Short mmCIF file of C-alpha atoms in Angstrom, two decimals:
data_model
loop_
_atom_site.label_atom_id
_atom_site.label_comp_id
_atom_site.label_asym_id
_atom_site.label_seq_id
_atom_site.Cartn_x
_atom_site.Cartn_y
_atom_site.Cartn_z
CA UNK F 5 34.32 -41.35 -2.42
CA UNK F 6 31.26 -42.94 -3.96
CA UNK F 7 28.40 -41.04 -5.43
CA UNK F 8 25.18 -41.92 -3.69
CA UNK F 9 22.29 -42.38 -6.07
CA UNK F 10 19.84 -39.53 -6.01
CA UNK F 11 16.42 -40.33 -4.70
CA UNK F 12 13.86 -40.15 -7.46
CA UNK F 13 11.69 -37.07 -7.28
CA UNK F 14 8.10 -37.65 -6.36
CA UNK F 15 5.80 -37.26 -9.32
CA UNK F 16 3.63 -34.15 -9.16
CA UNK F 17 0.11 -34.66 -7.90
CA UNK F 18 -2.41 -34.94 -10.70
CA UNK F 19 -4.78 -32.00 -10.94
CA UNK F 20 -8.21 -32.26 -9.34
CA UNK F 21 -10.48 -33.95 -11.92
CA UNK F 22 -12.89 -31.02 -11.86
CA UNK F 23 -10.06 -28.52 -12.39
CA UNK F 24 -9.54 -29.97 -15.86
CA UNK F 25 -13.24 -29.60 -16.64
CA UNK F 26 -13.24 -25.96 -15.53
CA UNK F 27 -10.11 -25.17 -17.53
CA UNK F 28 -11.57 -26.82 -20.63
CA UNK F 29 -14.71 -24.71 -20.30
CA UNK F 30 -13.29 -21.33 -19.17
CA UNK F 31 -9.66 -21.52 -20.40
CA UNK F 32 -7.60 -18.61 -19.02
CA UNK F 33 -10.62 -17.03 -17.32
CA UNK F 34 -10.48 -19.53 -14.47
CA UNK F 35 -8.09 -20.31 -11.63
CA UNK F 36 -8.45 -23.53 -9.64
CA UNK F 37 -7.11 -24.78 -6.34
CA UNK F 38 -7.81 -28.05 -4.55
CA UNK F 39 -8.94 -27.30 -1.01
CA UNK F 40 -9.94 -29.75 1.74
CA UNK F 41 -11.43 -32.37 -0.52
CA UNK F 42 -13.14 -29.87 -2.79
CA UNK F 43 -12.21 -27.40 -5.46
CA UNK F 44 -12.01 -23.61 -5.27
CA UNK F 45 -12.64 -21.88 -8.58
CA UNK F 46 -11.97 -18.21 -9.31
CA UNK F 47 -13.62 -16.42 -12.23
CA UNK F 48 -13.82 -12.79 -13.37
CA UNK F 49 -16.93 -10.88 -12.30
CA UNK F 50 -18.31 -10.85 -15.85
CA UNK F 51 -18.27 -14.69 -15.86
CA UNK F 52 -19.92 -15.07 -12.41
CA UNK F 53 -23.33 -16.18 -13.66
CA UNK F 54 -21.77 -18.39 -16.37
CA UNK F 55 -19.68 -20.13 -13.71
CA UNK F 56 -22.60 -20.76 -11.36
CA UNK F 57 -24.77 -21.99 -14.23
CA UNK F 58 -21.97 -24.32 -15.38
CA UNK F 59 -21.61 -25.70 -11.84
CA UNK F 60 -25.36 -26.34 -11.61
CA UNK F 61 -26.04 -27.69 -15.10
CA UNK F 62 -22.82 -29.43 -16.11
CA UNK F 63 -21.37 -30.53 -12.77
CA UNK F 64 -24.65 -31.46 -11.02
CA UNK F 65 -24.12 -28.90 -8.22
CA UNK F 66 -27.81 -28.35 -7.62
CA UNK F 67 -27.46 -27.72 -3.88
CA UNK F 68 -26.75 -24.07 -3.06
CA UNK F 69 -25.26 -23.86 0.43
CA UNK F 70 -24.19 -20.26 1.04
CA UNK F 71 -22.83 -17.04 -0.44
CA UNK F 72 -20.87 -14.33 1.33
CA UNK F 73 -18.36 -11.53 0.88
CA UNK F 74 -14.79 -11.06 2.08
CA UNK F 75 -13.27 -7.60 2.45
CA UNK F 76 -9.84 -7.73 0.81
CA UNK F 77 -9.17 -4.00 1.34
CA UNK F 78 -7.29 -2.50 -1.65
CA UNK F 79 -8.06 -5.53 -3.82
CA UNK F 80 -11.81 -5.02 -3.42
CA UNK F 81 -14.31 -7.60 -2.22
CA UNK F 82 -14.33 -11.31 -2.91
CA UNK F 83 -17.74 -12.91 -3.31
CA UNK F 84 -17.76 -16.63 -2.61
CA UNK F 85 -20.51 -19.22 -3.12
CA UNK F 86 -20.44 -22.80 -1.88
CA UNK F 87 -22.36 -25.32 -3.97
CA UNK F 88 -22.54 -29.10 -3.74
CA UNK F 89 -23.45 -32.07 -5.92
CA UNK F 90 -25.66 -34.56 -4.11
CA UNK F 91 -25.18 -37.06 -6.95
CA UNK F 92 -21.40 -36.80 -7.37
CA UNK F 93 -20.67 -35.73 -3.78
CA UNK F 94 -18.26 -32.96 -4.68
CA UNK F 95 -17.95 -29.50 -3.17
CA UNK F 96 -17.22 -26.35 -5.12
CA UNK F 97 -16.29 -22.89 -3.92
CA UNK F 98 -16.96 -20.44 -6.74
CA UNK F 99 -15.43 -17.02 -6.15
CA UNK F 100 -14.99 -13.72 -7.90
CA UNK F 101 -13.78 -10.24 -7.01
CA UNK F 102 -15.47 -6.86 -7.38
CA UNK F 103 -13.77 -3.45 -7.08
CA UNK F 104 -14.12 -1.42 -3.90
CA UNK F 105 -15.17 1.72 -5.80
CA UNK F 106 -18.27 0.06 -7.26
CA UNK F 107 -18.88 -3.37 -5.74
CA UNK F 108 -21.59 -4.95 -7.88
CA UNK F 109 -22.46 -8.30 -9.42
CA UNK F 110 -25.47 -9.62 -11.28
CA UNK F 111 -27.79 -11.54 -8.97
CA UNK F 112 -27.48 -15.32 -8.86
CA UNK F 113 -31.17 -15.76 -7.98
CA UNK F 114 -31.92 -16.84 -11.55
CA UNK F 115 -29.50 -19.76 -11.11
CA UNK F 116 -30.08 -20.61 -7.45
CA UNK F 117 -33.25 -19.34 -5.78
CA UNK F 118 -31.58 -19.82 -2.39
CA UNK F 119 -29.10 -17.06 -3.23
CA UNK F 120 -31.73 -14.36 -2.54
CA UNK F 121 -31.35 -14.36 1.25
CA UNK F 122 -27.55 -14.58 1.13
CA UNK F 123 -27.26 -11.74 -1.37
CA UNK F 124 -29.44 -9.54 0.85
CA UNK F 125 -27.18 -10.30 3.82
CA UNK F 126 -24.02 -9.65 1.78
CA UNK F 127 -25.50 -6.40 0.47
CA UNK F 128 -26.27 -5.27 4.01
CA UNK F 129 -22.99 -6.33 5.63
CA UNK F 130 -20.55 -5.38 2.83
CA UNK F 131 -22.47 -2.96 0.61
CA UNK F 132 -22.14 -5.20 -2.46
CA UNK F 133 -24.97 -4.59 -4.96
CA UNK F 134 -26.60 -7.56 -6.67
CA UNK F 135 -28.09 -6.14 -9.82
CA UNK F 136 -31.45 -7.61 -10.77
CA UNK F 137 -32.15 -9.00 -7.29
CA UNK F 138 -35.94 -9.15 -6.78
CA UNK F 139 -35.92 -7.57 -3.29
CA UNK F 140 -32.51 -6.18 -2.31
CA UNK F 141 -33.36 -4.54 1.03
CA UNK F 142 -31.73 -4.73 4.47
CA UNK F 143 -32.30 -8.02 6.23
CA UNK F 144 -30.74 -8.17 9.70
CA UNK F 145 -29.80 -4.74 11.01
CA UNK F 146 -32.26 -2.36 12.71
CA UNK F 147 -33.95 0.41 10.72
CA UNK F 148 -31.76 3.49 10.37
CA UNK F 149 -28.47 1.59 10.83
CA UNK F 150 -25.76 3.34 8.83
CA UNK F 151 -22.79 1.62 7.24
CA UNK F 152 -21.75 -1.93 6.44
CA UNK F 153 -20.45 -3.58 9.61
CA UNK F 154 -18.34 -6.34 8.00
CA UNK F 155 -16.22 -3.94 5.99
CA UNK F 156 -12.78 -3.63 7.50
CA UNK F 157 -12.96 0.17 7.38
CA UNK F 158 -16.22 0.25 9.39
CA UNK F 159 -15.68 2.08 12.69
CA UNK F 160 -17.50 0.63 15.66
CA UNK F 161 -19.12 3.40 17.67
CA UNK F 162 -18.08 3.30 21.29
CA UNK F 163 -20.60 4.02 24.00
CA UNK F 164 -20.16 7.06 26.19
CA UNK F 165 -18.89 5.91 29.56
CA UNK F 166 -21.21 6.98 32.38
CA UNK F 167 -20.49 6.97 36.08
CA UNK F 168 -22.22 4.21 37.98
CA UNK F 169 -25.16 5.83 39.76
CA UNK F 170 -24.76 3.92 43.03
CA UNK F 171 -21.96 3.42 45.48
CA UNK F 172 -19.40 0.75 44.72
CA UNK F 173 -19.16 -0.25 48.37
CA UNK F 174 -21.13 0.81 51.42
CA UNK F 175 -19.61 4.01 52.75
CA UNK F 176 -18.19 5.15 49.36
CA UNK F 177 -21.12 7.19 48.21
CA UNK F 178 -20.16 10.24 50.24
CA UNK F 179 -23.54 10.28 51.95
CA UNK F 180 -22.25 9.05 55.28
CA UNK F 181 -23.43 5.47 55.01
CA UNK F 182 -21.59 3.22 57.45
CA UNK F 183 -18.81 0.99 56.21
CA UNK F 184 -19.03 -2.76 56.56
CA UNK F 185 -18.27 -4.12 59.99
CA UNK F 186 -14.98 -5.96 59.89
CA UNK F 187 -15.29 -9.50 61.12
CA UNK F 188 -12.44 -10.79 63.26
CA UNK F 189 -11.19 -14.35 63.02
CA UNK F 190 -12.70 -16.79 65.53
CA UNK F 191 -11.20 -16.53 68.98
CA UNK F 192 -9.96 -12.92 68.64
CA UNK F 193 -11.56 -10.60 71.21
CA UNK F 194 -13.53 -7.60 69.91
CA UNK F 195 -11.37 -5.10 71.77
CA UNK F 196 -8.09 -6.43 70.36
CA UNK F 197 -6.22 -4.58 67.62
CA UNK F 198 -6.87 -1.27 65.91
CA UNK F 199 -10.38 0.19 66.11
CA UNK F 200 -11.69 1.77 62.93
#
């Protein structure tokens, strides 16, 4: 019995080039993951503004695309921002997590002016405060709306079912309206069959 040579193991993929840059800058405070041609970067909440400023100033990510929240139930809320470098053509997802008991972050409007609208929406939909925001007021929901509809514990109010005011079919209203005349197939005499 001959020993077959073992196939050489594939070398591990090199880390995303930007992952190295983030690790050099933030050390153990950052987690990185290559995702769909871009990089996802996780930082603690107290490094949120540092991370966004680093992305803008050091990595040329001057284009702010969007910011939103994700309800992660017991783990709190994730806040995620997508930024892009027009010069280098790389995408970054910068994310952090805030506790459910007091979901708050400093506003990113000093780094990206475009964050103002997105923070208002995230505040309204998830109840996440953005401290220092210049105008953190509801944006989309009608006046007097209570609650944050994108939280997983938000209960949708059901409407009270009401009876339809009219008859479903002629003759079903109970007011003696005649029922529809039954049409017989062609060629069948009117006096044939049961008479209703």
